[in-house]
XYZ file of C-alpha atoms in Angstrom:
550
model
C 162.155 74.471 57.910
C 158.847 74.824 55.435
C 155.491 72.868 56.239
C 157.126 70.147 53.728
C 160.090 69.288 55.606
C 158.677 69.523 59.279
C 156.069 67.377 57.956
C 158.541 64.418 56.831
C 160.768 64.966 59.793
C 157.676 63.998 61.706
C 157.209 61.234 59.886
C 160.894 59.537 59.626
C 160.514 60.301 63.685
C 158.051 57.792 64.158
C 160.745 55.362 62.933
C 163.264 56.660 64.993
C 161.774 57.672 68.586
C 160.020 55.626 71.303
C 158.200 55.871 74.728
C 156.555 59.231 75.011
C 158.500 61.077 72.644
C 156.832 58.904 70.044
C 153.426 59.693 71.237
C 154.120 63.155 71.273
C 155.362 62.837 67.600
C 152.418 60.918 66.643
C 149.827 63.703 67.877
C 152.072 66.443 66.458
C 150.983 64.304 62.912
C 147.710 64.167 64.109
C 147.237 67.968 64.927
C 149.109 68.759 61.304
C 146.574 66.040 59.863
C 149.077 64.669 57.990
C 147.584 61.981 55.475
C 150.923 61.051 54.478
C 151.585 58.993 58.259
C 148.401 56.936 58.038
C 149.755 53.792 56.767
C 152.164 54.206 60.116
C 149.918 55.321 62.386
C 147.634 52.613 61.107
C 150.615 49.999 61.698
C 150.972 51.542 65.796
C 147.244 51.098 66.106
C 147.439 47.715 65.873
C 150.548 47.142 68.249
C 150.537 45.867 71.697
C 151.242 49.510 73.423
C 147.988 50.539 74.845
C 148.972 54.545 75.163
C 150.210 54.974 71.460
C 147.645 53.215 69.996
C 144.840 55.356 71.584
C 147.239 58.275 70.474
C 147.384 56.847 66.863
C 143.654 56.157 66.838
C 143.198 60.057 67.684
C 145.791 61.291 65.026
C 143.966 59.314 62.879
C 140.477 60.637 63.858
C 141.625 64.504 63.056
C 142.902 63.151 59.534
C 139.898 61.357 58.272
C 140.771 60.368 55.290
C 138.857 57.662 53.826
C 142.405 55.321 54.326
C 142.581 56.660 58.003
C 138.856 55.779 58.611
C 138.926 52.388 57.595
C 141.946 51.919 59.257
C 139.812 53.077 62.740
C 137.032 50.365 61.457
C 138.694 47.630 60.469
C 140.535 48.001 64.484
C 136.784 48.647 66.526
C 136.531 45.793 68.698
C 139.969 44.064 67.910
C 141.630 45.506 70.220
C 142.118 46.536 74.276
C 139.035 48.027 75.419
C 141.147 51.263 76.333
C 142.184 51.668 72.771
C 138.634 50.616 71.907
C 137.229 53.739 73.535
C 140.171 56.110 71.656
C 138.651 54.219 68.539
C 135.064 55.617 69.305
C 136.395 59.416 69.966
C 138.589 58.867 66.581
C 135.676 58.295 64.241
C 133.373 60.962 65.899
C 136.162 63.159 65.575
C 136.213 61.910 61.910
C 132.220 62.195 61.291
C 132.911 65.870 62.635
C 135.595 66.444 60.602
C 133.618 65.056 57.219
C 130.857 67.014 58.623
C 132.898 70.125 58.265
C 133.950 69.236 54.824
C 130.258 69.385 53.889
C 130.412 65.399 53.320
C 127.059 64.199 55.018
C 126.491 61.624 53.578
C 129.553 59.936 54.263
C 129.037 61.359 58.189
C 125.964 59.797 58.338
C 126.685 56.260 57.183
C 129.589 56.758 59.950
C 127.951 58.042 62.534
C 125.123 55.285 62.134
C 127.630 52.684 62.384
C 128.203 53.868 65.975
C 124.838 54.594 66.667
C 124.730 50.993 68.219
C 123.208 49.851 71.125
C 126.201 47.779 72.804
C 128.082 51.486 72.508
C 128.697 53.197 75.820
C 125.849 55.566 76.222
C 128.489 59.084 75.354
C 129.299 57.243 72.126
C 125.535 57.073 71.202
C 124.642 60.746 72.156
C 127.509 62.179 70.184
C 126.664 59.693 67.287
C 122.636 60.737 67.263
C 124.029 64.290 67.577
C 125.527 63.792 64.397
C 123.378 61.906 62.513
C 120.965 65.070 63.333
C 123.483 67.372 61.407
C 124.059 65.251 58.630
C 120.719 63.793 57.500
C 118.071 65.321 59.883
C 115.461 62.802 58.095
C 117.063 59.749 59.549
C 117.342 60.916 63.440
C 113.695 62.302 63.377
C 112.275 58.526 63.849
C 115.123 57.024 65.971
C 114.038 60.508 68.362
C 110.513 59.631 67.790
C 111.247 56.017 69.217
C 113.632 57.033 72.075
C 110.498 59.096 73.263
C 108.249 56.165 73.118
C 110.265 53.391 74.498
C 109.427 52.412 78.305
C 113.226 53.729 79.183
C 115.890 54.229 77.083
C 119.372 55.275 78.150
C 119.901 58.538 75.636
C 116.565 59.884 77.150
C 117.619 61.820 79.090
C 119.355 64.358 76.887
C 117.832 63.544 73.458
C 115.068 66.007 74.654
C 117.663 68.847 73.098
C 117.807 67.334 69.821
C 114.171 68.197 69.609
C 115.353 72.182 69.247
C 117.599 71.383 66.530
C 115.679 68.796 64.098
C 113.973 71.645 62.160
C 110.940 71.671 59.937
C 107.281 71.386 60.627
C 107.109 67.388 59.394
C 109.310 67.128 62.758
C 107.472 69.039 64.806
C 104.847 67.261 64.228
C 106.228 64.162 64.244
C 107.781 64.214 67.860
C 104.101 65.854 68.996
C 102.615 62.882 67.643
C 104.811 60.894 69.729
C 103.053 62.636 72.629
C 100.188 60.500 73.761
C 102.206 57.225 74.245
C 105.040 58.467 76.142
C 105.029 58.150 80.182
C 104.267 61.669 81.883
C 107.909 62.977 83.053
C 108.675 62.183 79.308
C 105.450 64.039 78.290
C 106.328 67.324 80.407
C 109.915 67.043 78.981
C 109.139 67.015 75.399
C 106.147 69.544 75.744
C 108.726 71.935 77.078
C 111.356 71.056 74.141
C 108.350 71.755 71.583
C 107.349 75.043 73.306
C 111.231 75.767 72.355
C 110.553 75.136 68.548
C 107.926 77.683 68.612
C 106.458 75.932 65.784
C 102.238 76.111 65.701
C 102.542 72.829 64.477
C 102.621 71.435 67.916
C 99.780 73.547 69.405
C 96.838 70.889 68.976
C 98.863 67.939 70.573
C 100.139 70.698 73.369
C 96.711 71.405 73.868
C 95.195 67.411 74.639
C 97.795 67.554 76.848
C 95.186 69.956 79.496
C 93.262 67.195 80.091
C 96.254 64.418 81.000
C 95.739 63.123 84.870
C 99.407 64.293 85.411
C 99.771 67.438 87.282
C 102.985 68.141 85.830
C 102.035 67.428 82.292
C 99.281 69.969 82.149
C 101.130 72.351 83.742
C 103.866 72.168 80.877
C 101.073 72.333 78.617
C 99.813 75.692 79.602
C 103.184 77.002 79.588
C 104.031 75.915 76.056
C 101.016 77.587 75.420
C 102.517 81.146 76.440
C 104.312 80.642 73.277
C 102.335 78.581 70.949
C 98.504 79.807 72.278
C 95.683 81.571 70.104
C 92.827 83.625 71.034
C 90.344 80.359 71.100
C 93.117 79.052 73.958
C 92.174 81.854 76.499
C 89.219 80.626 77.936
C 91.136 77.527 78.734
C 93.814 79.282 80.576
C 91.245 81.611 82.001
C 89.279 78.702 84.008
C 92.442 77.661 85.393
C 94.207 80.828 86.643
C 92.388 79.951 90.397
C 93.749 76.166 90.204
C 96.631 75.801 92.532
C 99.742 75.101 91.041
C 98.248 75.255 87.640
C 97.231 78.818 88.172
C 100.750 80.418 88.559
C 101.391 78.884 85.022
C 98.421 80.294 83.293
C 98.132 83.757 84.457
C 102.316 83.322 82.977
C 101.117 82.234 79.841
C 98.070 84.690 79.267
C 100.615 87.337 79.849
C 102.777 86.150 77.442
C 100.541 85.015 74.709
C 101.087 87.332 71.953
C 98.811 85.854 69.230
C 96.288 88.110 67.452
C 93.140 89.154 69.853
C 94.459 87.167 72.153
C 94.075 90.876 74.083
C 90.486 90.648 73.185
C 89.625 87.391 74.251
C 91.595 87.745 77.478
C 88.905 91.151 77.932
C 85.903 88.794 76.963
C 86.678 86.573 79.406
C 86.421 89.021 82.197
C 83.000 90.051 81.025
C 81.721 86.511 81.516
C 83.963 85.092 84.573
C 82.941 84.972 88.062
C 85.015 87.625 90.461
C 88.119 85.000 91.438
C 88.947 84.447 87.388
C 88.462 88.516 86.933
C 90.845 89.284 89.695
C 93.077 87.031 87.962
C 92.625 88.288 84.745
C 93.049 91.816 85.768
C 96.630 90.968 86.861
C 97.143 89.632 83.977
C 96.209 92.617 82.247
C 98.247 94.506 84.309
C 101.509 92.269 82.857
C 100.653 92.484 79.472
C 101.513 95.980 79.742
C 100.198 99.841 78.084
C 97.618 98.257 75.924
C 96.074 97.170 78.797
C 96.022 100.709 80.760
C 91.856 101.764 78.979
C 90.566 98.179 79.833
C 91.931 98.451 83.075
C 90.930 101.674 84.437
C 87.273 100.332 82.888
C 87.395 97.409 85.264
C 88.539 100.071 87.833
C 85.414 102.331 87.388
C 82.580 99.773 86.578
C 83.402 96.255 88.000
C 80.588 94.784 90.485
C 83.639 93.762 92.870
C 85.869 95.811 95.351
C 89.033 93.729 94.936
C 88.524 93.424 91.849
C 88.521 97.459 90.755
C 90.739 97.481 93.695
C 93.475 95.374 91.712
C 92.942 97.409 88.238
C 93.441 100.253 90.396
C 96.775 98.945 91.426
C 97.508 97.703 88.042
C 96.908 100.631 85.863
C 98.896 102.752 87.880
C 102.606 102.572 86.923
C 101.027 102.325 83.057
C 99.665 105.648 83.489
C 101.141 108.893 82.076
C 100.080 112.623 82.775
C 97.174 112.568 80.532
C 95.630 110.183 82.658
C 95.709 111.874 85.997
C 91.786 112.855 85.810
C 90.649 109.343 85.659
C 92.780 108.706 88.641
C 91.403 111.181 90.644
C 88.332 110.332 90.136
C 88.493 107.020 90.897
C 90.078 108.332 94.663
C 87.367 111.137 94.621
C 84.840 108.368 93.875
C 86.094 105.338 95.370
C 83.412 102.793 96.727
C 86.090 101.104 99.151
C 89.183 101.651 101.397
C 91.233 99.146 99.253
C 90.258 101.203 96.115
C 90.741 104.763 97.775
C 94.007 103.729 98.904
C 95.002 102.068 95.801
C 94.214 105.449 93.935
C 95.932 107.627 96.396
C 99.371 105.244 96.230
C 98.387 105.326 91.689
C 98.428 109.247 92.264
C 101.272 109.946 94.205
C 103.642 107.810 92.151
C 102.222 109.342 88.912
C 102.629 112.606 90.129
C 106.458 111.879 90.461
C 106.749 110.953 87.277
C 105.162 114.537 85.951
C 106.985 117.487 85.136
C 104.819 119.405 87.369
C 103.039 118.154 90.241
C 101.346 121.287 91.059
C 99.183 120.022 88.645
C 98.387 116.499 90.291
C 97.921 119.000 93.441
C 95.258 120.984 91.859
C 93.280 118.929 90.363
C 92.835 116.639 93.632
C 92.142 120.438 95.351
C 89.645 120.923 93.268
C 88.201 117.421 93.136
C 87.697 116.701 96.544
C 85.726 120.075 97.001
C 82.460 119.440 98.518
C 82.909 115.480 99.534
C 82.328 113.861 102.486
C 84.454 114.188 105.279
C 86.208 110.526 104.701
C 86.729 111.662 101.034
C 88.506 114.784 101.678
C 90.871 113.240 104.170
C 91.837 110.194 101.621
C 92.680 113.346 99.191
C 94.864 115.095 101.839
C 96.607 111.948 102.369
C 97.790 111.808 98.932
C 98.446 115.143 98.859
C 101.054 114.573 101.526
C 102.387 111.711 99.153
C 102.945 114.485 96.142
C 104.531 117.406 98.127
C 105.119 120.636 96.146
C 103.354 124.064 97.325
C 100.315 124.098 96.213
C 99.543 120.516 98.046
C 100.888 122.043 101.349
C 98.661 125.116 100.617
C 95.709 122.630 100.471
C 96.721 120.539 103.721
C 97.783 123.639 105.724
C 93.917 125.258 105.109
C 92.664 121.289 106.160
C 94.411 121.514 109.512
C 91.545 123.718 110.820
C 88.717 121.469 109.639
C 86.033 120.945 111.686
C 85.908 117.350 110.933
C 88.447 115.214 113.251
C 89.272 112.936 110.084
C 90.026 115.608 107.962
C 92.049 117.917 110.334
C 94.063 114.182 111.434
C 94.957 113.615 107.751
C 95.999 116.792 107.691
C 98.606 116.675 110.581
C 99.304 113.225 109.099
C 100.217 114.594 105.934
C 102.248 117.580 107.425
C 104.073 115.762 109.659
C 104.956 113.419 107.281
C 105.815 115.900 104.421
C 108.671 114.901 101.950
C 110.818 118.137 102.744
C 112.064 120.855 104.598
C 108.773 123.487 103.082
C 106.387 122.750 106.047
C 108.803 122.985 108.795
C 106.593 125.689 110.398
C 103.845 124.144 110.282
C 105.295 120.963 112.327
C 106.743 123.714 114.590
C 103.126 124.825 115.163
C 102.189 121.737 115.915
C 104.651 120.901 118.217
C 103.107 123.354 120.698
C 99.479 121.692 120.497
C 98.328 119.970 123.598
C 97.119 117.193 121.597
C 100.093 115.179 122.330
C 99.675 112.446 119.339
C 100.312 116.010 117.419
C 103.218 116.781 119.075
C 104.649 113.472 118.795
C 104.242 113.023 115.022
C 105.470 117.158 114.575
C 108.959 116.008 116.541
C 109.289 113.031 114.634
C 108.788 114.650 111.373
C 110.966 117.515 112.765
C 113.585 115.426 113.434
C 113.425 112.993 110.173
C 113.017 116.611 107.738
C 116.259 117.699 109.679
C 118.585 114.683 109.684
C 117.283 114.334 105.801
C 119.701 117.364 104.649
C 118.604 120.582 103.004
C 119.458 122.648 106.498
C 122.662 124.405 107.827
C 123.997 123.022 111.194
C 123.233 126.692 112.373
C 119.391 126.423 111.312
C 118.917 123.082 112.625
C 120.058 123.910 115.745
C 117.956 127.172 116.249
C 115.259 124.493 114.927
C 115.921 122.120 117.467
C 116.110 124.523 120.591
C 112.349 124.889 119.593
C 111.539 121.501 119.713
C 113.715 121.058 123.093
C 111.461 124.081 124.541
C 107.953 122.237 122.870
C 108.883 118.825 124.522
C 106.763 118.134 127.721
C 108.097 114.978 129.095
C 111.008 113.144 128.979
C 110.125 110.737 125.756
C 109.265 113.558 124.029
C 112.952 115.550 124.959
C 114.635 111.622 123.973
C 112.623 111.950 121.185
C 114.738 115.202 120.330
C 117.720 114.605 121.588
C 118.203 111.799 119.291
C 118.185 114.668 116.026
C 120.532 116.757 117.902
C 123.081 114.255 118.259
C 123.307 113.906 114.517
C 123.821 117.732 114.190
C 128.082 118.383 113.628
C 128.113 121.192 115.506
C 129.621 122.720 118.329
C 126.305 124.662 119.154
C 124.743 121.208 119.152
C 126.820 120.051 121.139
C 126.184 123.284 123.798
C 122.505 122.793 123.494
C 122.250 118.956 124.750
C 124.808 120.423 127.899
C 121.870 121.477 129.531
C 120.224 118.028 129.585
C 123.249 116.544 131.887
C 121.440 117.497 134.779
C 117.995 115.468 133.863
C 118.766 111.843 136.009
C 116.521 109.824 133.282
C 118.569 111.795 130.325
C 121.940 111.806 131.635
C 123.708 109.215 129.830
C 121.798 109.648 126.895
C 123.236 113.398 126.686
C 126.534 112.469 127.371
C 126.613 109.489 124.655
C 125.052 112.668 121.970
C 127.958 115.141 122.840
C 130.458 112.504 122.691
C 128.843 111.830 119.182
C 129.319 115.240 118.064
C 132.937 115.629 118.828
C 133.915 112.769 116.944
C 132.822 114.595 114.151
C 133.015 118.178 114.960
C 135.710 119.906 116.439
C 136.243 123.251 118.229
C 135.845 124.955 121.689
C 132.366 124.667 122.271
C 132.797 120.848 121.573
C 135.804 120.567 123.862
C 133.904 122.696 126.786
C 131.143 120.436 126.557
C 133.351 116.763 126.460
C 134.779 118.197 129.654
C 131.683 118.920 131.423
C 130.737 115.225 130.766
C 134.248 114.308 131.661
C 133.935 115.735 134.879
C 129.964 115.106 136.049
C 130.831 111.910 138.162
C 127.039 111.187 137.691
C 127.348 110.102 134.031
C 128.742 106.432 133.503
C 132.182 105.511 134.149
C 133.002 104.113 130.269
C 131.049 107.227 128.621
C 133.074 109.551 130.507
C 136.155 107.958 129.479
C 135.038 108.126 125.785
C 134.624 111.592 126.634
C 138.466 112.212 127.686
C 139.799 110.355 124.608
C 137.288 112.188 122.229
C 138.765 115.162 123.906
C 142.491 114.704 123.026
């Protein structure tokens, strides 16, 4: 059957169905938008069933002809308020559809009619939504008076009709509306203007710093992250210390992207007092690589620590290789521990970013060469941070400095070396009588080795050293937790031993038991059935011992 024939068959239905069969029939016409059935449908909408009329008035809404319109109009109010409402969705539908068809004008009248203020508040929204779309120039005032009226039920979402109204004459005319609107109305629409990002709006946005509303100014200074100028930073500036105000301006001076708004920003921290420049140099630090020269300036020059201490901090993950010199002179020269600190953290996460940190290495080597004491320890400390050989060259010579605070960093940085290369060294050091020293060299020892990069055989020839350097019984727990992470049968045979130490026992037993469930052989079995057997170990370990042993 062709479009033709289903078309009349669904029309000589309507005079031949009823109940729900006819509804479905009628928004079968309705989905085909079949002009044809309006005089019919028109006919049902004015009958006493309540369920096909609404269905009629919707069949009617998607056909929107001029017939089927005034057929919806000449029903509105006339009828139950059930098929009332269906009315309402029919001619939106049908401003929608005339909309479509490029027929504003016609929309507009239509939608106006049901821009009405007895209509349910849906019916209104959807009607100002279209009167927006079809003649812009009409909904701009009935916005501008929704915004100035004491309440006014569409409120509450006209605030996105702001973002579509185009054109500058709008923008200006809802920031005009500004001053006489009540403050949660004020922070709403500065935050739909800030949307438009139209300039237009920036003068109005700006008044709005001084309103007596906390909320207010605050949406003003974030509007201005989008609509602000260079002659807005001082403003912003003064208020990145203000409580909840400051949060939004040190947002908005990193987003402001207006020409020398960069500049200004910099002036400002020539003439502020050191809270605003701390502020301002974080905000530098967000605004990203242009930023990097001013900031390792501030770094070098400023009259406060936490000040250079924070462009410190900021410049560093803007830096690239050819900026490693600065940064080691600013740890070389550092006036502070915050700043020294700072430097050493910039360094060592610079130096990871390099192709070659031998370089980083040997330029803080040859830096730090003749400084004081606390210098040369703050550069062996971030010489442990960068790793590679030449650092560990450096740090191994520092270990026999006379100074205490030198030779500390030293076993500092050693101890807490990134890899498997200074092994011997903690070794060493595990045999010192200094027992901080031995302490740090097992738990380096012991981190290096559960880390990876060893055999099982060469960790446990490694750890039968550290057994033999141990010289109480923290220090052999100490070790004994690394072993137990070793799969290994010899592993396994060199924590056997340690069964016969009362404070150690269970400890030992709970290691081996450890190993065999993931290491399995002879020298794992011997050793589950020495624990299986020593009646001094605990009752449930030894019985995790005979199961791991099956």
């Amino acid at each position: 059957m062709n479009d033709a024939a289903s078309a009349l068959a669904l029309r000589e239905a309507l005079g031949t169905t009823r109940g729900m069969t006819l509804v479905g029939v009628v928004n079968s016409i309705g989905n085909r938008r079949d002009a044809a059935a309006t005089g019919r449908l028109a006919e049902m909408l004015g009958g006493d069933d309540a369920v096909l009329a609404a269905a009629s008035a919707a069949s009617l809404g998607k056909i929107a002809t001029p017939q089927a319109i005034a057929a919806l109009r000449s029903r509105r109010n006339a009828t139950m308020e059930k098929v009332n409402a269906a009315i309402d969705d029919a001619l939106i539908c049908a401003g929608d559809q005339l909309l479509t068809a490029g027929k504003n004008k016609e929309a507009a009248e239509l939608f106006g009619e049901l821009y009405r203020d007895e209509q349910p508040v849906r019916v209104r929204v959807a009607a100002l939504r279209g009167i927006a779309a079809a003649a812009p120039e009409k909904a701009m005032p009935m916005v501008v008076e929704i915004f100035k009226a004491e309440s006014h039920p569409v409120a509450p979402v006209v605030y996105g009709f702001v973002r579509q109204l185009g054109g500058e004459e709008a923008t200006r005319a809802f920031a005009g509306a500004l001053p006489a609107m009540r403050p949660m109305a004020q922070a709403l629409l500065i935050d739909a203007l800030a949307a438009r990002r139209d300039l237009a709006a920036r003068p109005a946005v700006v008044a709005m710093l001084d309103s007596a509303d906390e909320n207010v100014r605050i949406a003003a200074i974030k509007a201005l992250g989008v609509l602000g100028l260079a002659s807005d930073v001082p403003a912003l500036a003064s208020r990145t210390v203000k409580g909840n105000e400051g949060a939004a301006a040190r947002d908005a001076l990193s987003q402001m992207a207006g020409t020398g708004v960069q500049a200004a920003i910099v002036r400002q921290i020539g003439e502020a007092n050191p809270a605003v420049r701390l502020e301002l140099t974080k905000v530098l630090a967000r605004r990203g690589s242009q930023s990097l020269p001013v900031l390792l300036d501030i770094a070098g020059e400023d009259a406060d620590r936490n000040v250079r201490t924070e462009a410190i901090r900021g410049a560093g993950p803007l830096a690239s290789g050819k900026d490693l010199a600065r940064f080691v002179q600013l740890l070389v020269k550092a006036r502070s521990d915050g700043e020294r600190e700072a430097a050493g953290e910039a360094i060592g996460a610079l130096a990871g970013r390099l192709p070659d940190r031998d370089a980083a290495a040997d330029a803080i080597a040859s830096a730090m060469a003749g400084e004081p004491a606390s210098t040369r320890a703050a550069c062996i400390e971030v010489l442990g941070r960068i790793g590679g050989a030449r650092a560990l060259a450096t740090v191994r010579s520092a270990l026999a400095d006379k100074d205490d605070a030198v030779s500390g960093a030293a076993v500092r940085a050693v101890t807490g070396w990134p890899d498997g290369s200074a092994i011997p060294d903690m070794l060493a050091l595990a045999g010192s009588n200094n027992q901080t020293c031995r302490v740090l060299s097992l738990r380096g020892l012991v981190r290096v080795l559960n880390g990876g990069g060893q055999s099982a055989a060469e960790s446990v020839k490694i750890y039968a050293q550290m057994l033999a350097a141990a010289r109480n019984t923290d220090e052999t727990r100490l070790v004994l937790g690394g072993i137990g992470e070793v799969k290994s049968g010899a592993a396994a045979e060199l924590i056997v031993p340690l069964l016969a130490e009362d404070a150690l026992r269970n400890e030992a037993a709970t290691a081996i038991v450890k190993i065999a469930r993931a290491s399995k052989g002879p020298r794992v079995k011997e050793a589950l059935a020495k624990v299986a057997a020593d009646v001094r170990v605990d009752a449930a370990i030894r019985k995790q011992a005979e199961e791991a042993g099956k």
